[in-house]
Amino acid sequence: QKCSATMSLYNAQLALSKASVNVRTQVRRAYFALLVAREQERIAEAMGQFTNEIFRVRVDQLKGGQVAPYEPMVLRALALQARGTFDQARNRTDAARRQLAAALGTPESVPSIVAGVVDLIGPRIEFDGAVELALSRHTDVLSARNIVHKSRFDLRLAEVTPIPDVSLYGAVQKDFTIEPFGTTYNLQVSIPVPV
């Protein structure tokens, strides 16, 4: 029984390790989602400034009589669309900041400044080495191995137990509901029968 309980303890420790990895993964995802949202906001802002500047130039050209009256109107629609895209990007950045704060476990304190860039080149990972590492250290694999060991210990315990556990239960009760208010005695014996 001690070996079986030890395997249960190991599995609980692996579950804790897995939860820790899951939290770190959520934080990492939220962090990179914030970096991407921030970059999209920067690009949308530049695009909005660019379309506004083109629209302004076309309006100046219209005032000088150099372009037809309908030409600035097309650019005005594009400038307004770019402004809407920028507003959406800013809202996505704010949402990504809040998600990062929630992943960090501090939803009440949203980080205002986050360092980092999206376009860093990550390390090159070799497939065979990654698979070998995952099979040797992944918590699900280790937990499954512990379940196999625990089952072997439980089987061995059942094999070496010559006599099944006998349960004995006794009770003495005084009945106060109906006369003659007698005393009753109960005795219960149970023995598991392996089939």
PDB file of C-alpha atoms in Angstrom:
ATOM      1  CA  GLN A   1       0.000   0.000   0.000  1.00  0.00           C
ATOM      2  CA  LYS A   2       2.859   2.349   0.773  1.00  0.00           C
ATOM      3  CA  CYS A   3       4.314   1.940  -2.743  1.00  0.00           C
ATOM      4  CA  SER A   4       0.899   2.544  -4.288  1.00  0.00           C
ATOM      5  CA  ALA A   5       0.414   5.686  -2.183  1.00  0.00           C
ATOM      6  CA  THR A   6       3.901   6.842  -3.193  1.00  0.00           C
ATOM      7  CA  MET A   7       2.931   6.561  -6.867  1.00  0.00           C
ATOM      8  CA  SER A   8      -0.201   8.615  -6.123  1.00  0.00           C
ATOM      9  CA  LEU A   9       2.026  11.243  -4.504  1.00  0.00           C
ATOM     10  CA  TYR A  10       4.317  11.280  -7.538  1.00  0.00           C
ATOM     11  CA  ASN A  11       1.301  11.745  -9.812  1.00  0.00           C
ATOM     12  CA  ALA A  12       0.084  14.639  -7.659  1.00  0.00           C
ATOM     13  CA  GLN A  13       3.531  16.249  -7.926  1.00  0.00           C
ATOM     14  CA  LEU A  14       3.442  15.759 -11.711  1.00  0.00           C
ATOM     15  CA  ALA A  15      -0.029  17.338 -11.822  1.00  0.00           C
ATOM     16  CA  LEU A  16       1.399  20.345  -9.961  1.00  0.00           C
ATOM     17  CA  SER A  17       4.281  20.539 -12.420  1.00  0.00           C
ATOM     18  CA  LYS A  18       1.851  20.317 -15.344  1.00  0.00           C
ATOM     19  CA  ALA A  19      -0.295  23.111 -13.881  1.00  0.00           C
ATOM     20  CA  SER A  20       2.830  25.249 -13.500  1.00  0.00           C
ATOM     21  CA  VAL A  21       3.804  24.654 -17.137  1.00  0.00           C
ATOM     22  CA  ASN A  22       0.236  25.445 -18.252  1.00  0.00           C
ATOM     23  CA  VAL A  23       0.285  28.766 -16.391  1.00  0.00           C
ATOM     24  CA  ARG A  24       3.653  29.697 -17.900  1.00  0.00           C
ATOM     25  CA  THR A  25       2.312  28.781 -21.350  1.00  0.00           C
ATOM     26  CA  GLN A  26      -0.762  30.977 -20.851  1.00  0.00           C
ATOM     27  CA  VAL A  27       1.427  33.889 -19.764  1.00  0.00           C
ATOM     28  CA  ARG A  28       3.746  33.391 -22.754  1.00  0.00           C
ATOM     29  CA  ARG A  29       0.793  33.274 -25.167  1.00  0.00           C
ATOM     30  CA  ALA A  30      -0.750  36.386 -23.652  1.00  0.00           C
ATOM     31  CA  TYR A  31       2.614  38.179 -23.767  1.00  0.00           C
ATOM     32  CA  PHE A  32       3.136  37.463 -27.473  1.00  0.00           C
ATOM     33  CA  ALA A  33      -0.505  38.266 -28.236  1.00  0.00           C
ATOM     34  CA  LEU A  34       0.109  41.675 -26.647  1.00  0.00           C
ATOM     35  CA  LEU A  35       3.272  42.179 -28.698  1.00  0.00           C
ATOM     36  CA  VAL A  36       1.396  41.305 -31.906  1.00  0.00           C
ATOM     37  CA  ALA A  37      -1.535  43.568 -31.008  1.00  0.00           C
ATOM     38  CA  ARG A  38       0.834  46.408 -30.199  1.00  0.00           C
ATOM     39  CA  GLU A  39       2.593  45.981 -33.560  1.00  0.00           C
ATOM     40  CA  GLN A  40      -0.752  45.909 -35.386  1.00  0.00           C
ATOM     41  CA  GLU A  41      -1.721  49.116 -33.593  1.00  0.00           C
ATOM     42  CA  ARG A  42       1.549  50.771 -34.641  1.00  0.00           C
ATOM     43  CA  ILE A  43       1.018  49.768 -38.281  1.00  0.00           C
ATOM     44  CA  ALA A  44      -2.634  50.884 -38.229  1.00  0.00           C
ATOM     45  CA  GLU A  45      -1.609  54.237 -36.772  1.00  0.00           C
ATOM     46  CA  ALA A  46       1.032  54.738 -39.500  1.00  0.00           C
ATOM     47  CA  MET A  47      -1.487  53.754 -42.161  1.00  0.00           C
ATOM     48  CA  GLY A  48      -4.020  56.209 -40.729  1.00  0.00           C
ATOM     49  CA  GLN A  49      -1.480  59.038 -40.725  1.00  0.00           C
ATOM     50  CA  PHE A  50      -0.473  58.176 -44.286  1.00  0.00           C
ATOM     51  CA  THR A  51      -4.070  58.185 -45.628  1.00  0.00           C
ATOM     52  CA  ASN A  52      -4.870  61.400 -43.723  1.00  0.00           C
ATOM     53  CA  GLU A  53      -1.824  63.086 -45.252  1.00  0.00           C
ATOM     54  CA  ILE A  54      -2.769  61.961 -48.779  1.00  0.00           C
ATOM     55  CA  PHE A  55      -6.327  63.189 -48.196  1.00  0.00           C
ATOM     56  CA  ARG A  56      -5.010  66.563 -46.956  1.00  0.00           C
ATOM     57  CA  VAL A  57      -2.775  66.890 -50.043  1.00  0.00           C
ATOM     58  CA  ARG A  58      -5.724  66.103 -52.334  1.00  0.00           C
ATOM     59  CA  VAL A  59      -7.886  68.700 -50.579  1.00  0.00           C
ATOM     60  CA  ASP A  60      -5.118  71.297 -51.048  1.00  0.00           C
ATOM     61  CA  GLN A  61      -4.899  70.290 -54.721  1.00  0.00           C
ATOM     62  CA  LEU A  62      -8.687  70.655 -55.026  1.00  0.00           C
ATOM     63  CA  LYS A  63      -8.487  74.156 -53.550  1.00  0.00           C
ATOM     64  CA  GLY A  64      -5.807  74.976 -56.128  1.00  0.00           C
ATOM     65  CA  GLY A  65      -7.982  73.609 -58.924  1.00  0.00           C
ATOM     66  CA  GLN A  66      -5.543  70.806 -59.789  1.00  0.00           C
ATOM     67  CA  VAL A  67      -7.891  67.786 -59.238  1.00  0.00           C
ATOM     68  CA  ALA A  68     -11.545  66.945 -59.784  1.00  0.00           C
ATOM     69  CA  PRO A  69     -13.925  67.345 -56.802  1.00  0.00           C
ATOM     70  CA  TYR A  70     -14.654  63.606 -56.513  1.00  0.00           C
ATOM     71  CA  GLU A  71     -10.998  62.565 -56.039  1.00  0.00           C
ATOM     72  CA  PRO A  72     -10.624  63.710 -52.399  1.00  0.00           C
ATOM     73  CA  MET A  73     -13.926  62.002 -51.515  1.00  0.00           C
ATOM     74  CA  VAL A  74     -12.495  58.552 -52.317  1.00  0.00           C
ATOM     75  CA  LEU A  75      -9.485  59.290 -50.138  1.00  0.00           C
ATOM     76  CA  ARG A  76     -11.716  60.590 -47.355  1.00  0.00           C
ATOM     77  CA  ALA A  77     -13.456  57.193 -47.216  1.00  0.00           C
ATOM     78  CA  LEU A  78     -10.066  55.465 -47.053  1.00  0.00           C
ATOM     79  CA  ALA A  79      -8.884  57.837 -44.307  1.00  0.00           C
ATOM     80  CA  LEU A  80     -12.018  57.161 -42.240  1.00  0.00           C
ATOM     81  CA  GLN A  81     -11.608  53.426 -42.748  1.00  0.00           C
ATOM     82  CA  ALA A  82      -7.968  53.634 -41.646  1.00  0.00           C
ATOM     83  CA  ARG A  83      -9.083  55.560 -38.529  1.00  0.00           C
ATOM     84  CA  GLY A  84     -11.581  52.788 -37.724  1.00  0.00           C
ATOM     85  CA  THR A  85      -8.885  50.156 -38.204  1.00  0.00           C
ATOM     86  CA  PHE A  86      -6.624  52.056 -35.818  1.00  0.00           C
ATOM     87  CA  ASP A  87      -9.379  52.267 -33.187  1.00  0.00           C
ATOM     88  CA  GLN A  88      -9.954  48.512 -33.478  1.00  0.00           C
ATOM     89  CA  ALA A  89      -6.225  47.833 -33.163  1.00  0.00           C
ATOM     90  CA  ARG A  90      -6.023  50.037 -30.076  1.00  0.00           C
ATOM     91  CA  ASN A  91      -8.947  48.137 -28.509  1.00  0.00           C
ATOM     92  CA  ARG A  92      -7.263  44.799 -29.313  1.00  0.00           C
ATOM     93  CA  THR A  93      -4.078  46.026 -27.636  1.00  0.00           C
ATOM     94  CA  ASP A  94      -6.035  47.025 -24.538  1.00  0.00           C
ATOM     95  CA  ALA A  95      -7.779  43.627 -24.482  1.00  0.00           C
ATOM     96  CA  ALA A  96      -4.424  41.842 -24.891  1.00  0.00           C
ATOM     97  CA  ARG A  97      -3.012  43.832 -21.939  1.00  0.00           C
ATOM     98  CA  ARG A  98      -5.964  42.752 -19.796  1.00  0.00           C
ATOM     99  CA  GLN A  99      -5.561  39.122 -20.875  1.00  0.00           C
ATOM    100  CA  LEU A 100      -1.884  39.227 -19.942  1.00  0.00           C
ATOM    101  CA  ALA A 101      -2.786  40.657 -16.536  1.00  0.00           C
ATOM    102  CA  ALA A 102      -5.349  37.875 -16.045  1.00  0.00           C
ATOM    103  CA  ALA A 103      -2.803  35.222 -17.067  1.00  0.00           C
ATOM    104  CA  LEU A 104      -0.352  36.701 -14.558  1.00  0.00           C
ATOM    105  CA  GLY A 105      -3.045  36.430 -11.886  1.00  0.00           C
ATOM    106  CA  THR A 106      -3.223  40.209 -11.403  1.00  0.00           C
ATOM    107  CA  PRO A 107      -6.316  41.346 -13.323  1.00  0.00           C
ATOM    108  CA  GLU A 108      -6.521  44.517 -11.253  1.00  0.00           C
ATOM    109  CA  SER A 109      -3.089  45.779 -12.358  1.00  0.00           C
ATOM    110  CA  VAL A 110      -2.849  45.844 -16.147  1.00  0.00           C
ATOM    111  CA  PRO A 111       0.755  46.286 -17.383  1.00  0.00           C
ATOM    112  CA  SER A 112       1.130  49.581 -19.240  1.00  0.00           C
ATOM    113  CA  ILE A 113       4.589  48.957 -20.705  1.00  0.00           C
ATOM    114  CA  VAL A 114       5.801  45.603 -22.003  1.00  0.00           C
ATOM    115  CA  ALA A 115       9.256  45.157 -23.527  1.00  0.00           C
ATOM    116  CA  GLY A 116       9.954  42.963 -26.520  1.00  0.00           C
ATOM    117  CA  VAL A 117       9.486  42.671 -30.247  1.00  0.00           C
ATOM    118  CA  VAL A 118       7.489  40.186 -32.260  1.00  0.00           C
ATOM    119  CA  ASP A 119       9.913  39.479 -35.067  1.00  0.00           C
ATOM    120  CA  LEU A 120      12.739  37.890 -33.085  1.00  0.00           C
ATOM    121  CA  ILE A 121      13.942  34.634 -34.608  1.00  0.00           C
ATOM    122  CA  GLY A 122      13.364  31.767 -32.206  1.00  0.00           C
ATOM    123  CA  PRO A 123      15.749  28.892 -31.595  1.00  0.00           C
ATOM    124  CA  ARG A 124      15.916  26.089 -34.144  1.00  0.00           C
ATOM    125  CA  ILE A 125      14.414  22.934 -32.682  1.00  0.00           C
ATOM    126  CA  GLU A 126      15.291  19.518 -34.027  1.00  0.00           C
ATOM    127  CA  PHE A 127      12.271  17.243 -34.239  1.00  0.00           C
ATOM    128  CA  ASP A 128      13.905  14.001 -33.026  1.00  0.00           C
ATOM    129  CA  GLY A 129      15.481  15.699 -30.017  1.00  0.00           C
ATOM    130  CA  ALA A 130      12.218  17.421 -29.137  1.00  0.00           C
ATOM    131  CA  VAL A 131      10.293  14.130 -29.304  1.00  0.00           C
ATOM    132  CA  GLU A 132      12.908  12.374 -27.165  1.00  0.00           C
ATOM    133  CA  LEU A 133      12.797  15.176 -24.599  1.00  0.00           C
ATOM    134  CA  ALA A 134       8.991  15.180 -24.518  1.00  0.00           C
ATOM    135  CA  LEU A 135       8.817  11.404 -24.026  1.00  0.00           C
ATOM    136  CA  SER A 136      11.363  11.526 -21.218  1.00  0.00           C
ATOM    137  CA  ARG A 137      10.076  14.580 -19.321  1.00  0.00           C
ATOM    138  CA  HIS A 138       6.465  15.350 -20.279  1.00  0.00           C
ATOM    139  CA  THR A 139       4.176  15.194 -17.250  1.00  0.00           C
ATOM    140  CA  ASP A 140       1.489  13.166 -19.043  1.00  0.00           C
ATOM    141  CA  VAL A 141       4.014  10.478 -20.029  1.00  0.00           C
ATOM    142  CA  LEU A 142       5.535  10.359 -16.535  1.00  0.00           C
ATOM    143  CA  SER A 143       2.095  10.245 -14.936  1.00  0.00           C
ATOM    144  CA  ALA A 144       1.064   7.338 -17.196  1.00  0.00           C
ATOM    145  CA  ARG A 145       4.236   5.469 -16.220  1.00  0.00           C
ATOM    146  CA  ASN A 146       3.445   6.050 -12.548  1.00  0.00           C
ATOM    147  CA  ILE A 147      -0.074   4.696 -13.059  1.00  0.00           C
ATOM    148  CA  VAL A 148       1.435   1.511 -14.520  1.00  0.00           C
ATOM    149  CA  HIS A 149       3.788   1.195 -11.520  1.00  0.00           C
ATOM    150  CA  LYS A 150       0.933   1.876  -9.094  1.00  0.00           C
ATOM    151  CA  SER A 151      -1.205  -0.798 -10.744  1.00  0.00           C
ATOM    152  CA  ARG A 152       1.667  -3.289 -10.443  1.00  0.00           C
ATOM    153  CA  PHE A 153       2.036  -2.471  -6.740  1.00  0.00           C
ATOM    154  CA  ASP A 154      -1.727  -2.864  -6.222  1.00  0.00           C
ATOM    155  CA  LEU A 155      -1.655  -6.207  -8.025  1.00  0.00           C
ATOM    156  CA  ARG A 156       1.279  -7.434  -5.956  1.00  0.00           C
ATOM    157  CA  LEU A 157      -0.460  -6.297  -2.757  1.00  0.00           C
ATOM    158  CA  ALA A 158      -3.555  -8.288  -3.743  1.00  0.00           C
ATOM    159  CA  GLU A 159      -1.388 -11.340  -4.503  1.00  0.00           C
ATOM    160  CA  VAL A 160       0.457 -11.304  -1.155  1.00  0.00           C
ATOM    161  CA  THR A 161      -2.600 -10.646   0.986  1.00  0.00           C
ATOM    162  CA  PRO A 162      -3.438 -14.222   2.139  1.00  0.00           C
ATOM    163  CA  ILE A 163      -6.629 -13.397   3.975  1.00  0.00           C
ATOM    164  CA  PRO A 164      -8.955 -10.657   2.804  1.00  0.00           C
ATOM    165  CA  ASP A 165      -9.657  -7.817   5.206  1.00  0.00           C
ATOM    166  CA  VAL A 166     -12.474  -8.670   7.588  1.00  0.00           C
ATOM    167  CA  SER A 167     -14.704  -5.805   8.712  1.00  0.00           C
ATOM    168  CA  LEU A 168     -16.541  -6.060  12.013  1.00  0.00           C
ATOM    169  CA  TYR A 169     -19.207  -3.573  13.085  1.00  0.00           C
ATOM    170  CA  GLY A 170     -21.185  -3.617  16.308  1.00  0.00           C
ATOM    171  CA  ALA A 171     -23.804  -1.292  17.772  1.00  0.00           C
ATOM    172  CA  VAL A 172     -25.960  -1.056  20.876  1.00  0.00           C
ATOM    173  CA  GLN A 173     -29.059   1.145  20.549  1.00  0.00           C
ATOM    174  CA  LYS A 174     -31.710   2.225  23.027  1.00  0.00           C
ATOM    175  CA  ASP A 175     -35.139   2.713  21.428  1.00  0.00           C
ATOM    176  CA  PHE A 176     -37.025   5.689  22.892  1.00  0.00           C
ATOM    177  CA  THR A 177     -39.766   5.866  20.236  1.00  0.00           C
ATOM    178  CA  ILE A 178     -42.125   3.024  21.278  1.00  0.00           C
ATOM    179  CA  GLU A 179     -42.712   1.292  24.557  1.00  0.00           C
ATOM    180  CA  PRO A 180     -41.167  -0.819  26.110  1.00  0.00           C
ATOM    181  CA  PHE A 181     -38.143   1.357  25.125  1.00  0.00           C
ATOM    182  CA  GLY A 182     -35.989  -1.691  24.644  1.00  0.00           C
ATOM    183  CA  THR A 183     -32.335  -2.032  23.759  1.00  0.00           C
ATOM    184  CA  THR A 184     -31.257  -3.557  20.471  1.00  0.00           C
ATOM    185  CA  TYR A 185     -27.931  -5.067  19.514  1.00  0.00           C
ATOM    186  CA  ASN A 186     -26.457  -5.195  16.028  1.00  0.00           C
ATOM    187  CA  LEU A 187     -23.446  -7.087  14.780  1.00  0.00           C
ATOM    188  CA  GLN A 188     -22.222  -6.943  11.175  1.00  0.00           C
ATOM    189  CA  VAL A 189     -19.318  -8.925   9.714  1.00  0.00           C
ATOM    190  CA  SER A 190     -18.180  -8.474   6.097  1.00  0.00           C
ATOM    191  CA  ILE A 191     -15.515 -10.352   4.159  1.00  0.00           C
ATOM    192  CA  PRO A 192     -14.644  -9.533   0.541  1.00  0.00           C
ATOM    193  CA  VAL A 193     -14.788 -12.618  -1.613  1.00  0.00           C
ATOM    194  CA  PRO A 194     -12.443 -12.565  -4.610  1.00  0.00           C
ATOM    195  CA  VAL A 195     -14.128 -13.918  -7.713  1.00  0.00           C
TER     196      VAL A 195
END
